[in-house]
Amino acid sequence: MNTKLMLNKVPEITLYFWIIKILCTTVGETASDFLNTNLNLGLTGTTLVMSVLLIITLLFQFKSNKYKPSIYWLAVVLLSIVGTLITDNLIDNFGVSLQTTSIIFSVVLALVFAMWYKTEKTLSIHSIFTSRREFFYWLAILFTFALGTATGDLIAETLNVGYFLSSVLFGGLIAVTYASYRYLNLNAVFAFWFAYILTRPLGASIGDYLSQDKSKGGLELGTVITS
């Protein structure tokens, strides 16, 4: 794989980064539901269409030699949708339980991080300036979305915590992570990736709370308005 040096391909990690990231995950959750249900594409059709769009977007992202906000964040939104669909396909089409998918994606994500660190000796997003590191970066992001979808649904639906309380729970965990990094010297790389994983179930819980029927604990705004 090409390892030529380039400018860092990811944005600065600011408050705006986290706000946009959470909004991307919320849109990813509701948009996948909209395409799957309202447009009658079904899980398989939606997965194929979104996967093709994701591949095209990532080709533009890899071709660029610097951070381009429009391409980068479009890739994040599409990864959010595809990551959600991967989990939904395993559950709805293959009958895999949320508990099992959560374990599977935890293991897969851990393996991605292990291979990334073994190859590059770092997991820092401040060093994404080769194609190989960028490959590991996007692969890790894909599985953070898949894992976040599984664990979010597991807690909100299977464990009957509900969408609103799940949002509070995941938001609280992100706040604790930040406080631990800020005041207790928690490793910055670990803090980033742990918080990044948590933004997926947070965004999904917010999206479901806004869009789902009141009988399911939502505000019944629908997927169109929420998206």
GROMACS .gro file of C-alpha atoms in nm:
model
  227
    1MET     CA    1   0.000   0.000   0.000
    2ASN     CA    2   0.119   0.347  -0.081
    3THR     CA    3   0.286   0.507   0.221
    4LYS     CA    4   0.380   0.843   0.069
    5LEU     CA    5   0.373   1.137   0.308
    6MET     CA    6   0.093   1.390   0.282
    7LEU     CA    7  -0.066   1.658   0.496
    8ASN     CA    8  -0.270   1.534   0.791
    9LYS     CA    9  -0.602   1.409   0.650
   10VAL     CA   10  -0.826   1.459   0.954
   11PRO     CA   11  -0.966   1.775   1.121
   12GLU     CA   12  -0.849   1.932   1.445
   13ILE     CA   13  -1.021   1.782   1.749
   14THR     CA   14  -1.227   2.071   1.884
   15LEU     CA   15  -1.573   2.106   2.035
   16TYR     CA   16  -1.707   2.159   1.682
   17PHE     CA   17  -1.556   1.826   1.575
   18TRP     CA   18  -1.754   1.641   1.843
   19ILE     CA   19  -2.078   1.828   1.771
   20ILE     CA   20  -2.056   1.752   1.398
   21LYS     CA   21  -1.960   1.390   1.471
   22ILE     CA   22  -2.268   1.337   1.690
   23LEU     CA   23  -2.490   1.501   1.428
   24CYS     CA   24  -2.341   1.273   1.162
   25THR     CA   25  -2.424   0.966   1.367
   26THR     CA   26  -2.778   1.091   1.431
   27VAL     CA   27  -2.834   1.147   1.059
   28GLY     CA   28  -2.676   0.809   0.985
   29GLU     CA   29  -2.926   0.634   1.210
   30THR     CA   30  -3.238   0.811   1.083
   31ALA     CA   31  -3.131   0.822   0.717
   32SER     CA   32  -3.073   0.446   0.709
   33ASP     CA   33  -3.419   0.392   0.861
   34PHE     CA   34  -3.571   0.631   0.606
   35LEU     CA   35  -3.407   0.462   0.306
   36ASN     CA   36  -3.487   0.117   0.437
   37THR     CA   37  -3.852   0.182   0.525
   38ASN     CA   38  -3.992   0.492   0.353
   39LEU     CA   39  -3.828   0.436   0.015
   40ASN     CA   40  -3.887   0.059   0.033
   41LEU     CA   41  -3.529  -0.024  -0.063
   42GLY     CA   42  -3.505  -0.287   0.207
   43LEU     CA   43  -3.192  -0.371   0.403
   44THR     CA   44  -3.013  -0.538   0.112
   45GLY     CA   45  -3.094  -0.264  -0.140
   46THR     CA   46  -3.007   0.015   0.103
   47THR     CA   47  -2.679  -0.156   0.196
   48LEU     CA   48  -2.575  -0.192  -0.168
   49VAL     CA   49  -2.657   0.169  -0.261
   50MET     CA   50  -2.490   0.318   0.045
   51SER     CA   51  -2.183   0.094   0.012
   52VAL     CA   52  -2.128   0.207  -0.348
   53LEU     CA   53  -2.160   0.574  -0.246
   54LEU     CA   54  -1.919   0.514   0.043
   55ILE     CA   55  -1.658   0.351  -0.182
   56ILE     CA   56  -1.677   0.639  -0.431
   57THR     CA   57  -1.644   0.897  -0.152
   58LEU     CA   58  -1.347   0.715   0.004
   59LEU     CA   59  -1.176   0.703  -0.335
   60PHE     CA   60  -1.193   1.082  -0.349
   61GLN     CA   61  -1.078   1.101   0.014
   62PHE     CA   62  -0.774   0.881  -0.048
   63LYS     CA   63  -0.692   1.065  -0.368
   64SER     CA   64  -0.675   1.397  -0.185
   65ASN     CA   65  -0.342   1.488  -0.024
   66LYS     CA   66  -0.494   1.706   0.248
   67TYR     CA   67  -0.801   1.744   0.468
   68LYS     CA   68  -1.109   1.849   0.268
   69PRO     CA   69  -1.409   1.903   0.499
   70SER     CA   70  -1.685   1.823   0.247
   71ILE     CA   71  -1.534   1.490   0.143
   72TYR     CA   72  -1.424   1.395   0.494
   73TRP     CA   73  -1.761   1.453   0.662
   74LEU     CA   74  -1.956   1.295   0.376
   75ALA     CA   75  -1.742   0.986   0.430
   76VAL     CA   76  -1.824   0.992   0.803
   77VAL     CA   77  -2.200   1.017   0.736
   78LEU     CA   78  -2.187   0.732   0.485
   79LEU     CA   79  -1.976   0.520   0.721
   80SER     CA   80  -2.235   0.585   0.990
   81ILE     CA   81  -2.510   0.459   0.759
   82VAL     CA   82  -2.315   0.157   0.634
   83GLY     CA   83  -2.198   0.066   0.986
   84THR     CA   84  -2.560   0.075   1.102
   85LEU     CA   85  -2.669  -0.140   0.808
   86ILE     CA   86  -2.399  -0.401   0.875
   87THR     CA   87  -2.536  -0.449   1.226
   88ASP     CA   88  -2.899  -0.442   1.108
   89ASN     CA   89  -2.828  -0.704   0.842
   90LEU     CA   90  -2.669  -0.939   1.094
   91ILE     CA   91  -2.966  -0.900   1.329
   92ASP     CA   92  -3.261  -0.892   1.088
   93ASN     CA   93  -3.139  -1.108   0.799
   94PHE     CA   94  -2.921  -1.357   0.983
   95GLY     CA   95  -3.081  -1.366   1.327
   96VAL     CA   96  -2.764  -1.277   1.520
   97SER     CA   97  -2.846  -1.134   1.863
   98LEU     CA   98  -2.743  -0.787   1.978
   99GLN     CA   99  -2.531  -0.943   2.251
  100THR     CA  100  -2.341  -1.151   1.996
  101THR     CA  101  -2.295  -0.866   1.749
  102SER     CA  102  -2.165  -0.643   2.029
  103ILE     CA  103  -1.905  -0.905   2.119
  104ILE     CA  104  -1.811  -0.970   1.754
  105PHE     CA  105  -1.758  -0.604   1.671
  106SER     CA  106  -1.566  -0.544   1.995
  107VAL     CA  107  -1.324  -0.820   1.897
  108VAL     CA  108  -1.298  -0.702   1.535
  109LEU     CA  109  -1.234  -0.342   1.642
  110ALA     CA  110  -0.970  -0.456   1.890
  111LEU     CA  111  -0.799  -0.654   1.612
  112VAL     CA  112  -0.803  -0.350   1.382
  113PHE     CA  113  -0.639  -0.138   1.652
  114ALA     CA  114  -0.387  -0.415   1.722
  115MET     CA  115  -0.288  -0.445   1.355
  116TRP     CA  116  -0.274  -0.067   1.320
  117TYR     CA  117  -0.045  -0.030   1.622
  118LYS     CA  118   0.173  -0.326   1.523
  119THR     CA  119   0.223  -0.178   1.176
  120GLU     CA  120   0.250   0.193   1.256
  121LYS     CA  121   0.347   0.201   1.628
  122THR     CA  122   0.081   0.465   1.693
  123LEU     CA  123  -0.299   0.507   1.697
  124SER     CA  124  -0.286   0.884   1.710
  125ILE     CA  125  -0.512   1.063   1.463
  126HIS     CA  126  -0.260   1.349   1.458
  127SER     CA  127  -0.035   1.130   1.243
  128ILE     CA  128  -0.268   1.036   0.956
  129PHE     CA  129  -0.031   1.141   0.682
  130THR     CA  130   0.024   0.813   0.492
  131SER     CA  131  -0.227   0.608   0.293
  132ARG     CA  132  -0.169   0.304   0.512
  133ARG     CA  133  -0.249   0.492   0.831
  134GLU     CA  134  -0.554   0.644   0.667
  135PHE     CA  135  -0.673   0.295   0.567
  136PHE     CA  136  -0.655   0.178   0.929
  137TYR     CA  137  -0.823   0.502   1.042
  138TRP     CA  138  -1.130   0.456   0.821
  139LEU     CA  139  -1.149   0.084   0.893
  140ALA     CA  140  -1.152   0.157   1.266
  141ILE     CA  141  -1.423   0.420   1.219
  142LEU     CA  142  -1.642   0.174   1.027
  143PHE     CA  143  -1.633  -0.076   1.311
  144THR     CA  144  -1.684   0.191   1.579
  145PHE     CA  145  -2.015   0.264   1.404
  146ALA     CA  146  -2.108  -0.103   1.380
  147LEU     CA  147  -2.016  -0.162   1.746
  148GLY     CA  148  -2.191   0.155   1.861
  149THR     CA  149  -2.511   0.056   1.680
  150ALA     CA  150  -2.514  -0.288   1.841
  151THR     CA  151  -2.438  -0.171   2.196
  152GLY     CA  152  -2.674   0.126   2.168
  153ASP     CA  153  -2.967  -0.090   2.060
  154LEU     CA  154  -2.874  -0.350   2.319
  155ILE     CA  155  -2.898  -0.100   2.603
  156ALA     CA  156  -3.190   0.107   2.474
  157GLU     CA  157  -3.411  -0.174   2.345
  158THR     CA  158  -3.306  -0.516   2.474
  159LEU     CA  159  -3.230  -0.393   2.826
  160ASN     CA  160  -3.532  -0.154   2.811
  161VAL     CA  161  -3.335   0.150   2.922
  162GLY     CA  162  -3.512   0.359   2.659
  163TYR     CA  163  -3.381   0.609   2.407
  164PHE     CA  164  -3.385   0.918   2.627
  165LEU     CA  165  -3.209   0.758   2.923
  166SER     CA  166  -2.963   0.592   2.687
  167SER     CA  167  -2.876   0.936   2.549
  168VAL     CA  168  -2.815   1.062   2.901
  169LEU     CA  169  -2.607   0.753   2.983
  170PHE     CA  170  -2.380   0.775   2.679
  171GLY     CA  171  -2.351   1.153   2.706
  172GLY     CA  172  -2.251   1.112   3.070
  173LEU     CA  173  -1.985   0.854   2.982
  174ILE     CA  174  -1.837   1.092   2.725
  175ALA     CA  175  -1.830   1.368   2.987
  176VAL     CA  176  -1.654   1.135   3.233
  177THR     CA  177  -1.402   1.040   2.965
  178TYR     CA  178  -1.327   1.406   2.894
  179ALA     CA  179  -1.293   1.488   3.265
  180SER     CA  180  -1.058   1.191   3.311
  181TYR     CA  181  -0.844   1.311   3.022
  182ARG     CA  182  -0.852   1.674   3.135
  183TYR     CA  183  -0.791   1.629   3.507
  184LEU     CA  184  -0.672   1.270   3.567
  185ASN     CA  185  -0.417   1.236   3.284
  186LEU     CA  186  -0.608   0.965   3.098
  187ASN     CA  187  -0.413   0.868   2.785
  188ALA     CA  188  -0.518   1.105   2.505
  189VAL     CA  189  -0.533   0.839   2.232
  190PHE     CA  190  -0.741   0.602   2.446
  191ALA     CA  191  -0.970   0.889   2.554
  192PHE     CA  192  -1.028   0.994   2.193
  193TRP     CA  193  -1.118   0.649   2.062
  194PHE     CA  194  -1.331   0.559   2.365
  195ALA     CA  195  -1.529   0.882   2.327
  196TYR     CA  196  -1.548   0.831   1.951
  197ILE     CA  197  -1.709   0.489   2.000
  198LEU     CA  198  -1.957   0.637   2.249
  199THR     CA  199  -2.071   0.910   2.007
  200ARG     CA  200  -2.228   0.639   1.787
  201PRO     CA  201  -2.479   0.506   2.042
  202LEU     CA  202  -2.531   0.863   2.169
  203GLY     CA  203  -2.620   0.991   1.823
  204ALA     CA  204  -2.832   0.684   1.748
  205SER     CA  205  -3.022   0.716   2.076
  206ILE     CA  206  -3.091   1.084   2.008
  207GLY     CA  207  -3.208   1.001   1.655
  208ASP     CA  208  -3.434   0.719   1.773
  209TYR     CA  209  -3.573   0.931   2.056
  210LEU     CA  210  -3.670   1.206   1.812
  211SER     CA  211  -3.799   0.982   1.533
  212GLN     CA  212  -3.957   0.674   1.692
  213ASP     CA  213  -4.326   0.639   1.783
  214LYS     CA  214  -4.440   0.756   2.125
  215SER     CA  215  -4.539   0.397   2.202
  216LYS     CA  216  -4.169   0.312   2.178
  217GLY     CA  217  -4.059   0.603   2.395
  218GLY     CA  218  -3.986   0.850   2.113
  219LEU     CA  219  -4.118   1.194   2.021
  220GLU     CA  220  -4.262   1.064   1.689
  221LEU     CA  221  -4.106   1.331   1.467
  222GLY     CA  222  -4.033   1.074   1.201
  223THR     CA  223  -3.714   0.997   1.013
  224VAL     CA  224  -3.759   1.272   0.753
  225ILE     CA  225  -3.793   1.564   0.995
  226THR     CA  226  -3.525   1.426   1.226
  227SER     CA  227  -3.280   1.375   0.939
   0.00000   0.00000   0.00000
